[in-house]
Coordinates of C-alpha atoms and ligand atoms in Angstrom, one line a residue:
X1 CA 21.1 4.8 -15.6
X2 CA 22.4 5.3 -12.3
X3 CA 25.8 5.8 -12.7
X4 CA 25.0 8.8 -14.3
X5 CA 23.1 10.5 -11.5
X6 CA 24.6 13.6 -10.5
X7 CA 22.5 13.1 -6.8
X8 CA 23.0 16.2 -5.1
X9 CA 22.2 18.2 -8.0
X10 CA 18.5 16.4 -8.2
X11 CA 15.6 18.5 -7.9
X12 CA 12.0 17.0 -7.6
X13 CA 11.6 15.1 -11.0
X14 CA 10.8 12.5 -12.5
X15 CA 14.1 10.4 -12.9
X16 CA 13.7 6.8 -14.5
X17 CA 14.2 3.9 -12.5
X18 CA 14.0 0.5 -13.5
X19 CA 11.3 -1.7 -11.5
X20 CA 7.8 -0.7 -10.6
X21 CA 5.5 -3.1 -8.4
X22 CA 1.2 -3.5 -8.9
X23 CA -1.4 -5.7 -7.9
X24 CA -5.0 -6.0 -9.2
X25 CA -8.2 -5.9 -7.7
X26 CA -11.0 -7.9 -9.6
X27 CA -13.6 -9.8 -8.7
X28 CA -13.9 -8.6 -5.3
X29 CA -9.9 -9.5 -4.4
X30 CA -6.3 -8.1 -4.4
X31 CA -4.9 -9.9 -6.4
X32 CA -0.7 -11.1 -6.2
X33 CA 1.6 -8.4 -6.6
X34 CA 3.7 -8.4 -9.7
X35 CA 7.1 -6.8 -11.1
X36 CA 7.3 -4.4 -14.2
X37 CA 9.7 -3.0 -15.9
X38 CA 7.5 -0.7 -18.4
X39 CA 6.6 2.6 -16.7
X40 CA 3.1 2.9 -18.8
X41 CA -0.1 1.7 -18.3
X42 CA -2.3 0.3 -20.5
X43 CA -5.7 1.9 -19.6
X44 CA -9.5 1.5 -21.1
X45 CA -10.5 5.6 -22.6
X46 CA -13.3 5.1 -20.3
X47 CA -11.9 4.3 -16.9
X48 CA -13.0 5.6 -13.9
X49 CA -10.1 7.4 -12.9
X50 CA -9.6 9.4 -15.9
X51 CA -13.4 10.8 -15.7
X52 CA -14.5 10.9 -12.4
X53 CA -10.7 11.0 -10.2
X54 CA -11.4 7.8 -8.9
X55 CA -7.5 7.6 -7.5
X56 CA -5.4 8.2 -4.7
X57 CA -1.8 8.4 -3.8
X58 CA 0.9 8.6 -1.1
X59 CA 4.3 9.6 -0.8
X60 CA 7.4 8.6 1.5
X61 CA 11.2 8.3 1.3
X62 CA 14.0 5.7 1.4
X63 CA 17.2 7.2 2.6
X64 CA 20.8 5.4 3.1
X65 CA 22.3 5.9 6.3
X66 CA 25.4 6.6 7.9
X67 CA 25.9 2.7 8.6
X68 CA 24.9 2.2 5.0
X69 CA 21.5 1.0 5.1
X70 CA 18.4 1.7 4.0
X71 CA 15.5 3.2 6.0
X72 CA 12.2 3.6 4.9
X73 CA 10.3 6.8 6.9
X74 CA 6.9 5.8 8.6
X75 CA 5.5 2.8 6.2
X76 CA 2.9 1.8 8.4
X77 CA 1.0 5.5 8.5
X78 CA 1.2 5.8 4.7
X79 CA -0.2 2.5 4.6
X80 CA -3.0 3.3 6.9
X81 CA -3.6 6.8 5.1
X82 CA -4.1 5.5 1.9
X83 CA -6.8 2.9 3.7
X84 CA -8.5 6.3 4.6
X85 CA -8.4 7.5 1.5
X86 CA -9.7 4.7 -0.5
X87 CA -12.9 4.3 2.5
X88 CA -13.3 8.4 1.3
X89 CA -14.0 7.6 -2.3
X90 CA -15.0 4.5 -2.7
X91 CA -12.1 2.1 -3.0
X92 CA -11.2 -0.8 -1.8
X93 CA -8.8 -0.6 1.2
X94 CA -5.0 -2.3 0.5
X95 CA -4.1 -4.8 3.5
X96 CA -1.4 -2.9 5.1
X97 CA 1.0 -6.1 4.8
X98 CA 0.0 -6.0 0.7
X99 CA 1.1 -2.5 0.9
X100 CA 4.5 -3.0 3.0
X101 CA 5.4 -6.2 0.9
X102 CA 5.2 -3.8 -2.5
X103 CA 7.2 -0.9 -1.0
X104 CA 10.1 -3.1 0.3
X105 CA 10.0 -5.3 -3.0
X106 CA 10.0 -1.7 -5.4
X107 CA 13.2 -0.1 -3.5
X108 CA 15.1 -4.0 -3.3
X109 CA 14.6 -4.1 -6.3
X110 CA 16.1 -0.4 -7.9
X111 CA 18.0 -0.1 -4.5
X112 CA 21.1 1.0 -7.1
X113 CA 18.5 4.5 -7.4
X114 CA 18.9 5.3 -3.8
X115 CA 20.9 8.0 -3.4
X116 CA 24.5 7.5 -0.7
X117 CA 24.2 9.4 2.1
X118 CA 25.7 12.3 2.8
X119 CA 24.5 13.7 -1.1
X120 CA 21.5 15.9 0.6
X121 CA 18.5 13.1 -2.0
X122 CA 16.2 10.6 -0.8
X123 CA 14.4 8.0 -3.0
X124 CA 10.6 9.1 -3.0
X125 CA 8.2 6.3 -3.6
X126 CA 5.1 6.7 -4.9
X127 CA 2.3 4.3 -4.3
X128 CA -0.6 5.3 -6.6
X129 CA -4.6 3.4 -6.5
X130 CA -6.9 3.9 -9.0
X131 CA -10.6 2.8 -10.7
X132 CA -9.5 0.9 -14.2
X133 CA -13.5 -0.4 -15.0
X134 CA -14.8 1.4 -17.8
X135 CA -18.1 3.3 -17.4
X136 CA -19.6 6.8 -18.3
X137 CA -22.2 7.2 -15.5
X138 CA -21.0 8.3 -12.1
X139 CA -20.5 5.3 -9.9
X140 CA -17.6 3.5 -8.1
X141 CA -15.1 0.9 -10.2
X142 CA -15.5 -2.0 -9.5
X143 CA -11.8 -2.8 -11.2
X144 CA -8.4 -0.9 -9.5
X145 CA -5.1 -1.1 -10.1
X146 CA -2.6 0.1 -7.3
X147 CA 0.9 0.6 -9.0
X148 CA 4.3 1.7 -6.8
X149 CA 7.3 3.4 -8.1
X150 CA 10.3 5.0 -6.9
X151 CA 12.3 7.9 -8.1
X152 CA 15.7 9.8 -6.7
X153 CA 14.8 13.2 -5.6
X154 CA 16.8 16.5 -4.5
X155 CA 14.3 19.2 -2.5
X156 CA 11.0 19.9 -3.1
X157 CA 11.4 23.8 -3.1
X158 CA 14.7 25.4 -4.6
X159 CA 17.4 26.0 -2.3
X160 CA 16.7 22.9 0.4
X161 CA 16.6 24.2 3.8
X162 CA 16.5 27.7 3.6
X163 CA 13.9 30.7 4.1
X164 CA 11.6 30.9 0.9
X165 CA 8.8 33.2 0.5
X166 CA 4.9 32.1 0.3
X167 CA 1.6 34.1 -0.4
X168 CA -1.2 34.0 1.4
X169 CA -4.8 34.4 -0.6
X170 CA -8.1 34.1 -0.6
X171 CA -8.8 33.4 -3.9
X172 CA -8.4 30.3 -4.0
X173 CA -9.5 26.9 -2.2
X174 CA -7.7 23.3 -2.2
X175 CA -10.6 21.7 -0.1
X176 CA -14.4 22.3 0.9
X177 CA -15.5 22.5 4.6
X178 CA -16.8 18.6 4.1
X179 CA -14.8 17.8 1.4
X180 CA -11.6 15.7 0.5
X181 CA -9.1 18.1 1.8
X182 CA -8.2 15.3 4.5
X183 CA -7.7 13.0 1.9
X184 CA -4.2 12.4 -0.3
X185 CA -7.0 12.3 -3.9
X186 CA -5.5 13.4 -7.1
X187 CA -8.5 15.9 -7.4
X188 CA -7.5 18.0 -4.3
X189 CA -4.2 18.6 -6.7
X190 CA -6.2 19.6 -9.4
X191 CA -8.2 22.1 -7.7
X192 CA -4.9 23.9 -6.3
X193 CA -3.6 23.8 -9.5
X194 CA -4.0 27.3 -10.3
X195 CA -3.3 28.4 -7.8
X196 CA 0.4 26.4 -7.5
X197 CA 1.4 27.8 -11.1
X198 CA -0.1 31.9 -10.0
X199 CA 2.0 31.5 -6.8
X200 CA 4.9 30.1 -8.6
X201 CA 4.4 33.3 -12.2
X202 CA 4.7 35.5 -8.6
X203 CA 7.8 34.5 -7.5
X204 CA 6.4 32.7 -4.4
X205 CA 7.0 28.9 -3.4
X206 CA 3.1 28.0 -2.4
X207 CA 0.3 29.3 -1.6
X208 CA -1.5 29.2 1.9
X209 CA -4.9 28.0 1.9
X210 CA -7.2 28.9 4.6
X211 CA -10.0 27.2 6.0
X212 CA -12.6 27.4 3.3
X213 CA -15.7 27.9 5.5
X214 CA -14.7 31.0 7.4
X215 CA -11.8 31.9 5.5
X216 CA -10.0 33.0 9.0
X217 CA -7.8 30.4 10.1
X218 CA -4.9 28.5 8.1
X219 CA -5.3 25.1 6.7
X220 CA -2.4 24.2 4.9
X221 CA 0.4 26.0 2.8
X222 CA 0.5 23.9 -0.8
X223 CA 1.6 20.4 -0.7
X224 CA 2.2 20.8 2.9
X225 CA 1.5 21.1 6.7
X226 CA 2.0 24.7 8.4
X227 CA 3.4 24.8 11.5
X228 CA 5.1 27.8 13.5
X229 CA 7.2 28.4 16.7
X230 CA 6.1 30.9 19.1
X231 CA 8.7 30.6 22.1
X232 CA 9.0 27.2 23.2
X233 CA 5.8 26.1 21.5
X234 CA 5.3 24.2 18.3
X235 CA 1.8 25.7 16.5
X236 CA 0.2 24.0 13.7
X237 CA -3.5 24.0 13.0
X238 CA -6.5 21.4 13.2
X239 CA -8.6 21.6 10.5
X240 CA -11.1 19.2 8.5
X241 CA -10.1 20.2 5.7
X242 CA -6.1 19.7 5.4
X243 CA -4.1 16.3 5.3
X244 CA -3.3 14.6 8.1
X245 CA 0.7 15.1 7.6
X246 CA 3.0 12.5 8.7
X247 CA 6.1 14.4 9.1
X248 CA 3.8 17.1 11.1
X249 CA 2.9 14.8 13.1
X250 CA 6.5 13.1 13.7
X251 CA 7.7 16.5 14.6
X252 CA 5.2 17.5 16.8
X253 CA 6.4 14.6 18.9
X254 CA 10.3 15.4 18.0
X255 CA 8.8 19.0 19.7
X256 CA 8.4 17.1 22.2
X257 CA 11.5 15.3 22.3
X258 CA 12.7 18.7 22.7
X259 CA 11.2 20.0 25.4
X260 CA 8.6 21.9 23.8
X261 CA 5.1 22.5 24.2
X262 CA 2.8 21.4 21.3
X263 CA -0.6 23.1 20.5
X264 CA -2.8 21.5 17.7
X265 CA -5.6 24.3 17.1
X266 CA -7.0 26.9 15.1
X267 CA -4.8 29.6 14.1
X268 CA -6.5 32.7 12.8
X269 CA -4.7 34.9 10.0
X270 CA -3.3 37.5 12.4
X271 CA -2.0 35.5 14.7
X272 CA 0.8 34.7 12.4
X273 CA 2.1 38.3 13.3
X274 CA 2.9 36.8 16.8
X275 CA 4.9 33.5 15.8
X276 CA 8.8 33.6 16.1
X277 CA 9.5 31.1 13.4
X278 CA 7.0 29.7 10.5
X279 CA 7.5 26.5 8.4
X280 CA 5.6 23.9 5.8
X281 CA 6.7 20.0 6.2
X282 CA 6.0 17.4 3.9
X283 CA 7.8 13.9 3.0
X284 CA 8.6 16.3 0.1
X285 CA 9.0 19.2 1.9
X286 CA 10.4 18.2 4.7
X287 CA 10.6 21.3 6.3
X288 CA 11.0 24.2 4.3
X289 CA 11.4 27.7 6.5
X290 CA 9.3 30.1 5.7
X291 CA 10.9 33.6 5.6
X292 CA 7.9 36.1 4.7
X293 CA 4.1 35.1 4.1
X294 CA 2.7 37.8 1.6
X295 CA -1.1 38.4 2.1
X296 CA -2.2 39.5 -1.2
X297 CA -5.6 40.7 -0.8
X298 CA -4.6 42.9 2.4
X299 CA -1.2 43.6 1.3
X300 CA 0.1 42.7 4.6
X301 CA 3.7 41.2 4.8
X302 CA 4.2 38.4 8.0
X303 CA 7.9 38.3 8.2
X304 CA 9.9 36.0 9.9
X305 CA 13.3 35.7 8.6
X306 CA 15.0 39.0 6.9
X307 CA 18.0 36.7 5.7
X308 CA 17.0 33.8 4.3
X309 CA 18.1 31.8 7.1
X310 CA 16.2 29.0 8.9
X311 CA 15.2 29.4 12.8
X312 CA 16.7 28.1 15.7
X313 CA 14.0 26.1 16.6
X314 CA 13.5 25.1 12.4
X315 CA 16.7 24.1 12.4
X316 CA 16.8 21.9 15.8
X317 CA 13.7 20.3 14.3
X318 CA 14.8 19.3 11.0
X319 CA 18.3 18.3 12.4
X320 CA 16.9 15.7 14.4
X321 CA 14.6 14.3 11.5
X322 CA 17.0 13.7 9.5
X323 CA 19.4 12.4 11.7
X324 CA 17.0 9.6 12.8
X325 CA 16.2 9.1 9.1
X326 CA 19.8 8.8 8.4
X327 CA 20.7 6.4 11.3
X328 CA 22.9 9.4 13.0
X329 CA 20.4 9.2 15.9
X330 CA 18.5 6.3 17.2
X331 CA 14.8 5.7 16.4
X332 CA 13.4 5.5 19.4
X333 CA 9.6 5.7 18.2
X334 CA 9.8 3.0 16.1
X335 CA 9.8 4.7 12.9
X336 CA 11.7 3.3 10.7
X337 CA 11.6 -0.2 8.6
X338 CA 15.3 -1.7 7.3
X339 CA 15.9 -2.8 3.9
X340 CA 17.2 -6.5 4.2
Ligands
PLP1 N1 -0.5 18.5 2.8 C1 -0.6 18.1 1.5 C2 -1.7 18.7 0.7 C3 0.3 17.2 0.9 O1 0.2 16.9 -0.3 C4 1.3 16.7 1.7 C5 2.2 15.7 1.2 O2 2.1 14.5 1.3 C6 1.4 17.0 3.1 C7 0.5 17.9 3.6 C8 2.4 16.5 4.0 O3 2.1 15.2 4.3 P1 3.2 14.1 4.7 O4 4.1 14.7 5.8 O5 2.5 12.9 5.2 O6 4.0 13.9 3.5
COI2 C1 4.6 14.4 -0.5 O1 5.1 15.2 0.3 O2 4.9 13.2 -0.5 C2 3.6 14.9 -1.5 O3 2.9 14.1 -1.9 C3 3.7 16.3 -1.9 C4 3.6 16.5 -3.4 C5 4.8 16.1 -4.2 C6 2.3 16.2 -4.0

């Protein structure tokens, strides 16, 4: 239970909480949304989402604030992202209002799991969608379930805000040129499984994908957005193929904020040679510095921090973020939704 929750010890687990929030789709309709207390499904052998991946997910954070309450990071966009992702396989779109009512109701109602500020954890919640009708041949569901849960979490990669070293291969690839790389499906996960657990045997935090038609430019690094400073500008890539990240695009406009200069565009492999500073952002990420990129096949080391400290502009960057996801600065893009 909560009262045993050592939070600023959490890594990114799995921690039991006590409520999770679904609604059904049959017959053509979402259904109401309903309260559960039991953390399993109850799901036919032959659903669609256990053969074909018929499923999609998104993630954001709750934090508690300064003044004590609770802030929930850019609802709205993960709302309309996981629209985009059901319209890419075949799913029927959540209303946006349906998906704002079950995210407020899931962290009332475990609100105990949300970690006081000042202990470095968020509450992640975890909407999840996915085709329950049974059925062998390839075709859409015409049943879902979309299920949201909420779980304390520390940072994603070990050490919080601090330097970490990726690699960079071409072995391996997340999305296809017109594939689902743009979209948050569970099968995009799969394919970089590999590829996760030989970057992790190699001491490395993630590995960075590049675009898999010309294999020149980077796409994405992991479960994350790359972005880089090269003097006052904030670089990170356009590609098909890599998800449109929400905290990417919040800090390109906190770049902004800043008096920077932000450039959205291809950035070819040895360009990274030129870039001051070097990063990967995520809700889970945040923004985790990137001190050295390995390139495996060329053996070619990018390096951009010798010490394992962040960057000055890194730093500025995430400073901000969290301060206006902790209430220490005002939100002045109209990011954040209160917990009544
Ligand atoms: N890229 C991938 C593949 C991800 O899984 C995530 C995580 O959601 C991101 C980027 C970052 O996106 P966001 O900032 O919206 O969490
Ligand atoms: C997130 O940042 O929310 C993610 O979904 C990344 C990962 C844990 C899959």
């Amino acid at each position: 239970m909560s009262e045993n929750i050592d939070w600023s010890s959490l890594g990114f687990g799995y921690v039991p909480t006590e409520f999770n929030v679904r609604c059904t789709y049959s017959n053509g309709e979402w259904g109401e949304l309903r309260v559960m207390e039991d953390p399993t499904i109850n799901l036919h052998i032959s659903a669609a989402v256990l053969h074909y991946a018929q499923e999609c997910f998104e993630g954001l954070k709750a934090f508690r604030g300064v003044d004590g309450k609770v802030r929930i990071f850019r609802i709205e966009e993960n709302g309309k992202r996981l629209q985009d992702s059901c319209r890419g396989i075949k799913m029927p779109e959540l209303p946006l209002d349906k998906f704002q009512e079950a995210i407020l109701k899931v962290v009332k109602l475990n609100e105990k799991f949300i970690p006081p500020y000042g202990s470095g954890a968020s509450l992640y919640i975890r909407p999840v969608l996915f085709g329950t009708t049974p059925l062998v041949g390839v075709k859409p569901a015409t049943e879902f379930e979309f299920v949201v849960f909420v779980t304390p979490v520390g940072p994603y990669f070990k050490g919080g805000f601090q330097a970490t070293p990726f690699m960079l291969s071409r072995k391996y690839d997340r999305a296809a040129p017109l594939g689902t790389g743009s979209l948050k499906v569970g099968g995009n996960y799969a394919a970089g499984m590999t590829a996760t657990v030989d970057s992790h045997d190699l001491g490395y935090s993630a590995v960075f994908y590049l675009d898999p038609k010309e294999k020149k430019y980077i796409d994405e690094c992991g479960a994350a957005n790359f972005f880089a400073i090269k003097g006052n500008s904030y670089i990170t890539p356009k590609s098909s193929s890599i998800l449109p990240s929400i905290t990417n695009k919040s800090l390109s406009i906190l770049a902004e904020d800043l008096g920077m200069t932000v450039e959205r565009r291809p950035i070819a492999v040895e360009e990274l040679s030129t870039f001051d500073e070097a990063g990967a952002c995520g809700t889970a990420a945040v923004i985790s510095p990137v001190s050295k990129i390995v390139d495996i096949d060329n053996n070619h080391i990018y390096e951009f921090s010798k010490d394992g400290k962040p960057g000055e502009k890194c730093t500025a960057l995430y400073n901000k973020l969290r301060a206006i996801q902790h209430g220490e600065e005002e939100d002045t893009h109209g990011w954040i939704t209160f917990l009544d």
